[in-house]
Amino acid sequence: MTLRKTQKSLYDKLKETEDLANFGNTNNGNMASTDYSEENQEMEMMEDLAQERDGDINRLVDTINELSHMFKQMNQLVIEQGTIVDRIDFNLE
């Protein structure tokens, strides 16, 4: 998450720098504004996609952790059942 915050702050600084550079330029002001708007929309879409992927990855990690816990429990059950089978086998002999 800190990476995205850093990227956002750098993006904001870049935006301010571009705004200052284009402050006195009135010839291409409308075109620069359109380009900036398109770039801004694209950046927002990329940020939304990154946040969505981050959420998906976090859900995947949670699911894998749950699965790991289930396998550990299953391992314990197999060990306990093996001990019971050994006792039954020993008592039959």
CSV table of N, CA and C in Angstrom, one decimal:
chain,number,residue,atom,x,y,z
A,1,MET,N,0.8,-1.2,0.0
A,1,MET,CA,0.0,0.0,0.0
A,1,MET,C,0.9,1.3,0.0
A,2,THR,N,2.0,1.2,0.7
A,2,THR,CA,2.9,2.4,0.7
A,2,THR,C,3.4,2.7,-0.6
A,3,LEU,N,3.6,1.7,-1.5
A,3,LEU,CA,4.1,2.0,-2.8
A,3,LEU,C,3.1,2.8,-3.6
A,4,ARG,N,1.8,2.5,-3.5
A,4,ARG,CA,0.8,3.3,-4.2
A,4,ARG,C,0.7,4.7,-3.6
A,5,LYS,N,0.9,4.9,-2.3
A,5,LYS,CA,0.9,6.2,-1.8
A,5,LYS,C,2.1,7.0,-2.3
A,6,THR,N,3.2,6.4,-2.4
A,6,THR,CA,4.4,7.1,-2.9
A,6,THR,C,4.2,7.4,-4.4
A,7,GLN,N,3.6,6.5,-5.1
A,7,GLN,CA,3.3,6.8,-6.5
A,7,GLN,C,2.4,7.9,-6.7
A,8,LYS,N,1.3,7.9,-5.8
A,8,LYS,CA,0.3,9.0,-5.9
A,8,LYS,C,1.0,10.3,-5.6
A,9,SER,N,1.8,10.4,-4.5
A,9,SER,CA,2.5,11.7,-4.2
A,9,SER,C,3.4,12.1,-5.3
A,10,LEU,N,4.1,11.2,-5.9
A,10,LEU,CA,5.0,11.6,-7.0
A,10,LEU,C,4.2,12.1,-8.2
A,11,TYR,N,3.0,11.4,-8.4
A,11,TYR,CA,2.1,11.8,-9.5
A,11,TYR,C,1.6,13.2,-9.3
A,12,ASP,N,1.2,13.5,-8.0
A,12,ASP,CA,0.7,14.8,-7.7
A,12,ASP,C,1.8,15.9,-7.9
A,13,LYS,N,3.0,15.6,-7.5
A,13,LYS,CA,4.1,16.5,-7.7
A,13,LYS,C,4.3,16.8,-9.2
A,14,LEU,N,4.3,15.7,-10.0
A,14,LEU,CA,4.5,15.8,-11.4
A,14,LEU,C,3.3,16.7,-12.0
A,15,LYS,N,2.1,16.5,-11.5
A,15,LYS,CA,1.0,17.2,-12.0
A,15,LYS,C,1.2,18.7,-11.7
A,16,GLU,N,1.7,19.0,-10.5
A,16,GLU,CA,1.9,20.4,-10.2
A,16,GLU,C,3.0,21.0,-11.0
A,17,THR,N,4.0,20.3,-11.3
A,17,THR,CA,5.1,20.7,-12.2
A,17,THR,C,4.6,21.0,-13.6
A,18,GLU,N,3.8,20.1,-14.1
A,18,GLU,CA,3.3,20.3,-15.4
A,18,GLU,C,2.3,21.5,-15.5
A,19,ASP,N,1.6,21.7,-14.4
A,19,ASP,CA,0.7,22.9,-14.4
A,19,ASP,C,1.5,24.2,-14.4
A,20,LEU,N,2.6,24.2,-13.6
A,20,LEU,CA,3.4,25.4,-13.6
A,20,LEU,C,4.1,25.6,-14.9
A,21,ALA,N,4.5,24.6,-15.6
A,21,ALA,CA,5.2,24.7,-16.9
A,21,ALA,C,4.2,25.2,-18.0
A,22,ASN,N,3.0,24.8,-17.9
A,22,ASN,CA,2.0,25.2,-18.9
A,22,ASN,C,1.2,26.5,-18.5
A,23,PHE,N,1.6,27.1,-17.4
A,23,PHE,CA,0.9,28.3,-16.9
A,23,PHE,C,0.9,29.4,-17.9
A,24,GLY,N,2.0,29.7,-18.5
A,24,GLY,CA,2.1,30.9,-19.4
A,24,GLY,C,1.8,30.5,-20.9
A,25,ASN,N,1.6,29.2,-21.2
A,25,ASN,CA,1.4,28.7,-22.5
A,25,ASN,C,-0.1,28.7,-22.8
A,26,THR,N,-0.5,29.7,-23.6
A,26,THR,CA,-2.0,29.8,-24.0
A,26,THR,C,-2.2,29.2,-25.4
A,27,ASN,N,-1.2,29.0,-26.2
A,27,ASN,CA,-1.4,28.5,-27.6
A,27,ASN,C,-2.0,27.1,-27.6
A,28,ASN,N,-1.4,26.2,-26.8
A,28,ASN,CA,-1.8,24.8,-26.8
A,28,ASN,C,-2.5,24.5,-25.5
A,29,GLY,N,-3.0,25.4,-24.8
A,29,GLY,CA,-3.6,25.2,-23.5
A,29,GLY,C,-4.8,24.2,-23.5
A,30,ASN,N,-5.6,24.3,-24.5
A,30,ASN,CA,-6.8,23.4,-24.6
A,30,ASN,C,-6.3,22.0,-25.0
A,31,MET,N,-5.4,21.9,-25.9
A,31,MET,CA,-4.9,20.6,-26.3
A,31,MET,C,-4.1,19.9,-25.1
A,32,ALA,N,-3.3,20.7,-24.4
A,32,ALA,CA,-2.6,20.2,-23.2
A,32,ALA,C,-3.6,19.7,-22.1
A,33,SER,N,-4.6,20.5,-22.0
A,33,SER,CA,-5.6,20.1,-21.0
A,33,SER,C,-6.3,18.8,-21.3
A,34,THR,N,-6.6,18.6,-22.6
A,34,THR,CA,-7.2,17.4,-23.1
A,34,THR,C,-6.3,16.2,-22.8
A,35,ASP,N,-5.0,16.4,-23.2
A,35,ASP,CA,-4.1,15.3,-23.0
A,35,ASP,C,-3.9,15.0,-21.5
A,36,TYR,N,-3.9,16.0,-20.7
A,36,TYR,CA,-3.7,15.8,-19.3
A,36,TYR,C,-5.0,15.1,-18.7
A,37,SER,N,-6.1,15.5,-19.2
A,37,SER,CA,-7.4,14.8,-18.8
A,37,SER,C,-7.4,13.4,-19.1
A,38,GLU,N,-7.0,13.0,-20.3
A,38,GLU,CA,-6.9,11.7,-20.7
A,38,GLU,C,-5.9,10.9,-19.9
A,39,GLU,N,-4.7,11.5,-19.7
A,39,GLU,CA,-3.7,10.8,-18.9
A,39,GLU,C,-4.2,10.6,-17.5
A,40,ASN,N,-4.9,11.6,-16.9
A,40,ASN,CA,-5.4,11.5,-15.6
A,40,ASN,C,-6.4,10.4,-15.5
A,41,GLN,N,-7.3,10.3,-16.5
A,41,GLN,CA,-8.3,9.2,-16.5
A,41,GLN,C,-7.6,7.9,-16.6
A,42,GLU,N,-6.6,7.8,-17.4
A,42,GLU,CA,-5.9,6.5,-17.6
A,42,GLU,C,-5.2,6.1,-16.3
A,43,MET,N,-4.6,7.1,-15.6
A,43,MET,CA,-3.9,6.9,-14.3
A,43,MET,C,-4.9,6.4,-13.3
A,44,GLU,N,-6.1,7.0,-13.2
A,44,GLU,CA,-7.1,6.6,-12.3
A,44,GLU,C,-7.6,5.2,-12.5
A,45,MET,N,-7.7,4.9,-13.8
A,45,MET,CA,-8.1,3.5,-14.2
A,45,MET,C,-7.1,2.5,-13.7
A,46,MET,N,-5.8,2.9,-14.0
A,46,MET,CA,-4.7,2.0,-13.6
A,46,MET,C,-4.7,1.8,-12.1
A,47,GLU,N,-4.9,2.9,-11.3
A,47,GLU,CA,-4.9,2.9,-9.9
A,47,GLU,C,-6.0,2.0,-9.4
A,48,ASP,N,-7.2,2.1,-10.0
A,48,ASP,CA,-8.4,1.3,-9.6
A,48,ASP,C,-8.1,-0.2,-9.9
A,49,LEU,N,-7.5,-0.4,-11.0
A,49,LEU,CA,-7.1,-1.8,-11.3
A,49,LEU,C,-6.1,-2.4,-10.3
A,50,ALA,N,-5.2,-1.6,-10.0
A,50,ALA,CA,-4.1,-2.0,-9.0
A,50,ALA,C,-4.8,-2.3,-7.6
A,51,GLN,N,-5.7,-1.4,-7.2
A,51,GLN,CA,-6.4,-1.7,-6.0
A,51,GLN,C,-7.3,-2.9,-6.0
A,52,GLU,N,-7.9,-3.2,-7.1
A,52,GLU,CA,-8.7,-4.4,-7.3
A,52,GLU,C,-7.8,-5.6,-7.2
A,53,ARG,N,-6.7,-5.6,-7.9
A,53,ARG,CA,-5.8,-6.7,-7.9
A,53,ARG,C,-5.2,-6.9,-6.5
A,54,ASP,N,-4.9,-5.8,-5.8
A,54,ASP,CA,-4.5,-5.9,-4.4
A,54,ASP,C,-5.5,-6.6,-3.5
A,55,GLY,N,-6.8,-6.3,-3.7
A,55,GLY,CA,-7.8,-6.9,-2.9
A,55,GLY,C,-7.9,-8.4,-3.3
A,56,ASP,N,-7.8,-8.7,-4.6
A,56,ASP,CA,-7.9,-10.1,-5.0
A,56,ASP,C,-6.7,-10.9,-4.4
A,57,ILE,N,-5.6,-10.3,-4.4
A,57,ILE,CA,-4.4,-11.0,-3.9
A,57,ILE,C,-4.6,-11.2,-2.4
A,58,ASN,N,-5.1,-10.2,-1.7
A,58,ASN,CA,-5.3,-10.4,-0.2
A,58,ASN,C,-6.3,-11.5,0.1
A,59,ARG,N,-7.4,-11.6,-0.8
A,59,ARG,CA,-8.4,-12.6,-0.6
A,59,ARG,C,-7.8,-14.0,-0.9
A,60,LEU,N,-6.9,-14.1,-1.9
A,60,LEU,CA,-6.2,-15.3,-2.2
A,60,LEU,C,-5.3,-15.7,-1.1
A,61,VAL,N,-4.6,-14.8,-0.5
A,61,VAL,CA,-3.7,-15.1,0.6
A,61,VAL,C,-4.5,-15.6,1.8
A,62,ASP,N,-5.7,-15.0,2.1
A,62,ASP,CA,-6.5,-15.5,3.2
A,62,ASP,C,-7.0,-16.9,2.9
A,63,THR,N,-7.4,-17.2,1.7
A,63,THR,CA,-7.9,-18.5,1.3
A,63,THR,C,-6.8,-19.5,1.5
A,64,ILE,N,-5.6,-19.2,1.1
A,64,ILE,CA,-4.5,-20.1,1.2
A,64,ILE,C,-4.2,-20.4,2.6
A,65,ASN,N,-4.2,-19.4,3.5
A,65,ASN,CA,-4.0,-19.6,4.9
A,65,ASN,C,-5.1,-20.5,5.5
A,66,GLU,N,-6.3,-20.3,5.1
A,66,GLU,CA,-7.4,-21.2,5.6
A,66,GLU,C,-7.1,-22.6,5.2
A,67,LEU,N,-6.7,-22.8,3.9
A,67,LEU,CA,-6.5,-24.1,3.4
A,67,LEU,C,-5.3,-24.8,4.2
A,68,SER,N,-4.3,-24.0,4.5
A,68,SER,CA,-3.1,-24.5,5.2
A,68,SER,C,-3.6,-24.9,6.6
A,69,HIS,N,-4.4,-24.2,7.2
A,69,HIS,CA,-4.9,-24.5,8.6
A,69,HIS,C,-5.7,-25.8,8.5
A,70,MET,N,-6.6,-26.0,7.5
A,70,MET,CA,-7.3,-27.2,7.3
A,70,MET,C,-6.4,-28.4,7.1
A,71,PHE,N,-5.4,-28.3,6.3
A,71,PHE,CA,-4.5,-29.4,6.1
A,71,PHE,C,-3.7,-29.8,7.4
A,72,LYS,N,-3.4,-28.8,8.2
A,72,LYS,CA,-2.7,-29.0,9.5
A,72,LYS,C,-3.7,-29.8,10.4
A,73,GLN,N,-5.0,-29.4,10.4
A,73,GLN,CA,-5.9,-30.2,11.2
A,73,GLN,C,-6.1,-31.6,10.7
A,74,MET,N,-6.1,-31.7,9.3
A,74,MET,CA,-6.3,-33.1,8.8
A,74,MET,C,-5.1,-33.9,9.1
A,75,ASN,N,-3.9,-33.3,9.1
A,75,ASN,CA,-2.7,-34.0,9.5
A,75,ASN,C,-2.8,-34.6,10.9
A,76,GLN,N,-3.3,-33.7,11.8
A,76,GLN,CA,-3.4,-34.1,13.2
A,76,GLN,C,-4.4,-35.3,13.3
A,77,LEU,N,-5.5,-35.2,12.6
A,77,LEU,CA,-6.5,-36.3,12.6
A,77,LEU,C,-5.9,-37.6,12.1
A,78,VAL,N,-5.1,-37.5,11.0
A,78,VAL,CA,-4.5,-38.8,10.5
A,78,VAL,C,-3.6,-39.4,11.5
A,79,ILE,N,-2.8,-38.5,12.1
A,79,ILE,CA,-1.9,-39.0,13.2
A,79,ILE,C,-2.7,-39.7,14.3
A,80,GLU,N,-3.7,-39.1,14.8
A,80,GLU,CA,-4.6,-39.7,15.8
A,80,GLU,C,-5.2,-41.0,15.4
A,81,GLN,N,-5.7,-41.0,14.2
A,81,GLN,CA,-6.4,-42.2,13.7
A,81,GLN,C,-5.3,-43.3,13.5
A,82,GLY,N,-4.1,-43.0,13.1
A,82,GLY,CA,-3.1,-44.0,12.9
A,82,GLY,C,-2.7,-44.6,14.3
A,83,THR,N,-2.7,-43.8,15.3
A,83,THR,CA,-2.4,-44.3,16.7
A,83,THR,C,-3.5,-45.2,17.1
A,84,ILE,N,-4.8,-44.9,16.8
A,84,ILE,CA,-5.9,-45.7,17.2
A,84,ILE,C,-5.8,-47.1,16.4
A,85,VAL,N,-5.5,-47.0,15.2
A,85,VAL,CA,-5.4,-48.2,14.3
A,85,VAL,C,-4.3,-49.1,14.9
A,86,ASP,N,-3.2,-48.5,15.3
A,86,ASP,CA,-2.1,-49.3,15.8
A,86,ASP,C,-2.5,-50.0,17.1
A,87,ARG,N,-3.2,-49.3,18.0
A,87,ARG,CA,-3.7,-49.9,19.2
A,87,ARG,C,-4.6,-51.1,18.9
A,88,ILE,N,-5.5,-50.9,18.0
A,88,ILE,CA,-6.5,-51.9,17.6
A,88,ILE,C,-5.7,-53.1,17.1
A,89,ASP,N,-4.8,-52.9,16.2
A,89,ASP,CA,-3.9,-53.9,15.6
A,89,ASP,C,-3.2,-54.7,16.7
A,90,PHE,N,-2.6,-53.9,17.7
A,90,PHE,CA,-1.8,-54.5,18.8
A,90,PHE,C,-2.7,-55.4,19.6
A,91,ASN,N,-3.9,-54.9,19.9
A,91,ASN,CA,-4.8,-55.7,20.8
A,91,ASN,C,-5.4,-57.0,20.1
A,92,LEU,N,-5.4,-57.0,18.7
A,92,LEU,CA,-5.9,-58.1,18.0
A,92,LEU,C,-4.8,-59.2,18.0
A,93,GLU,N,-3.6,-58.9,18.1
A,93,GLU,CA,-2.5,-59.9,18.1
A,93,GLU,C,-2.3,-60.5,19.4
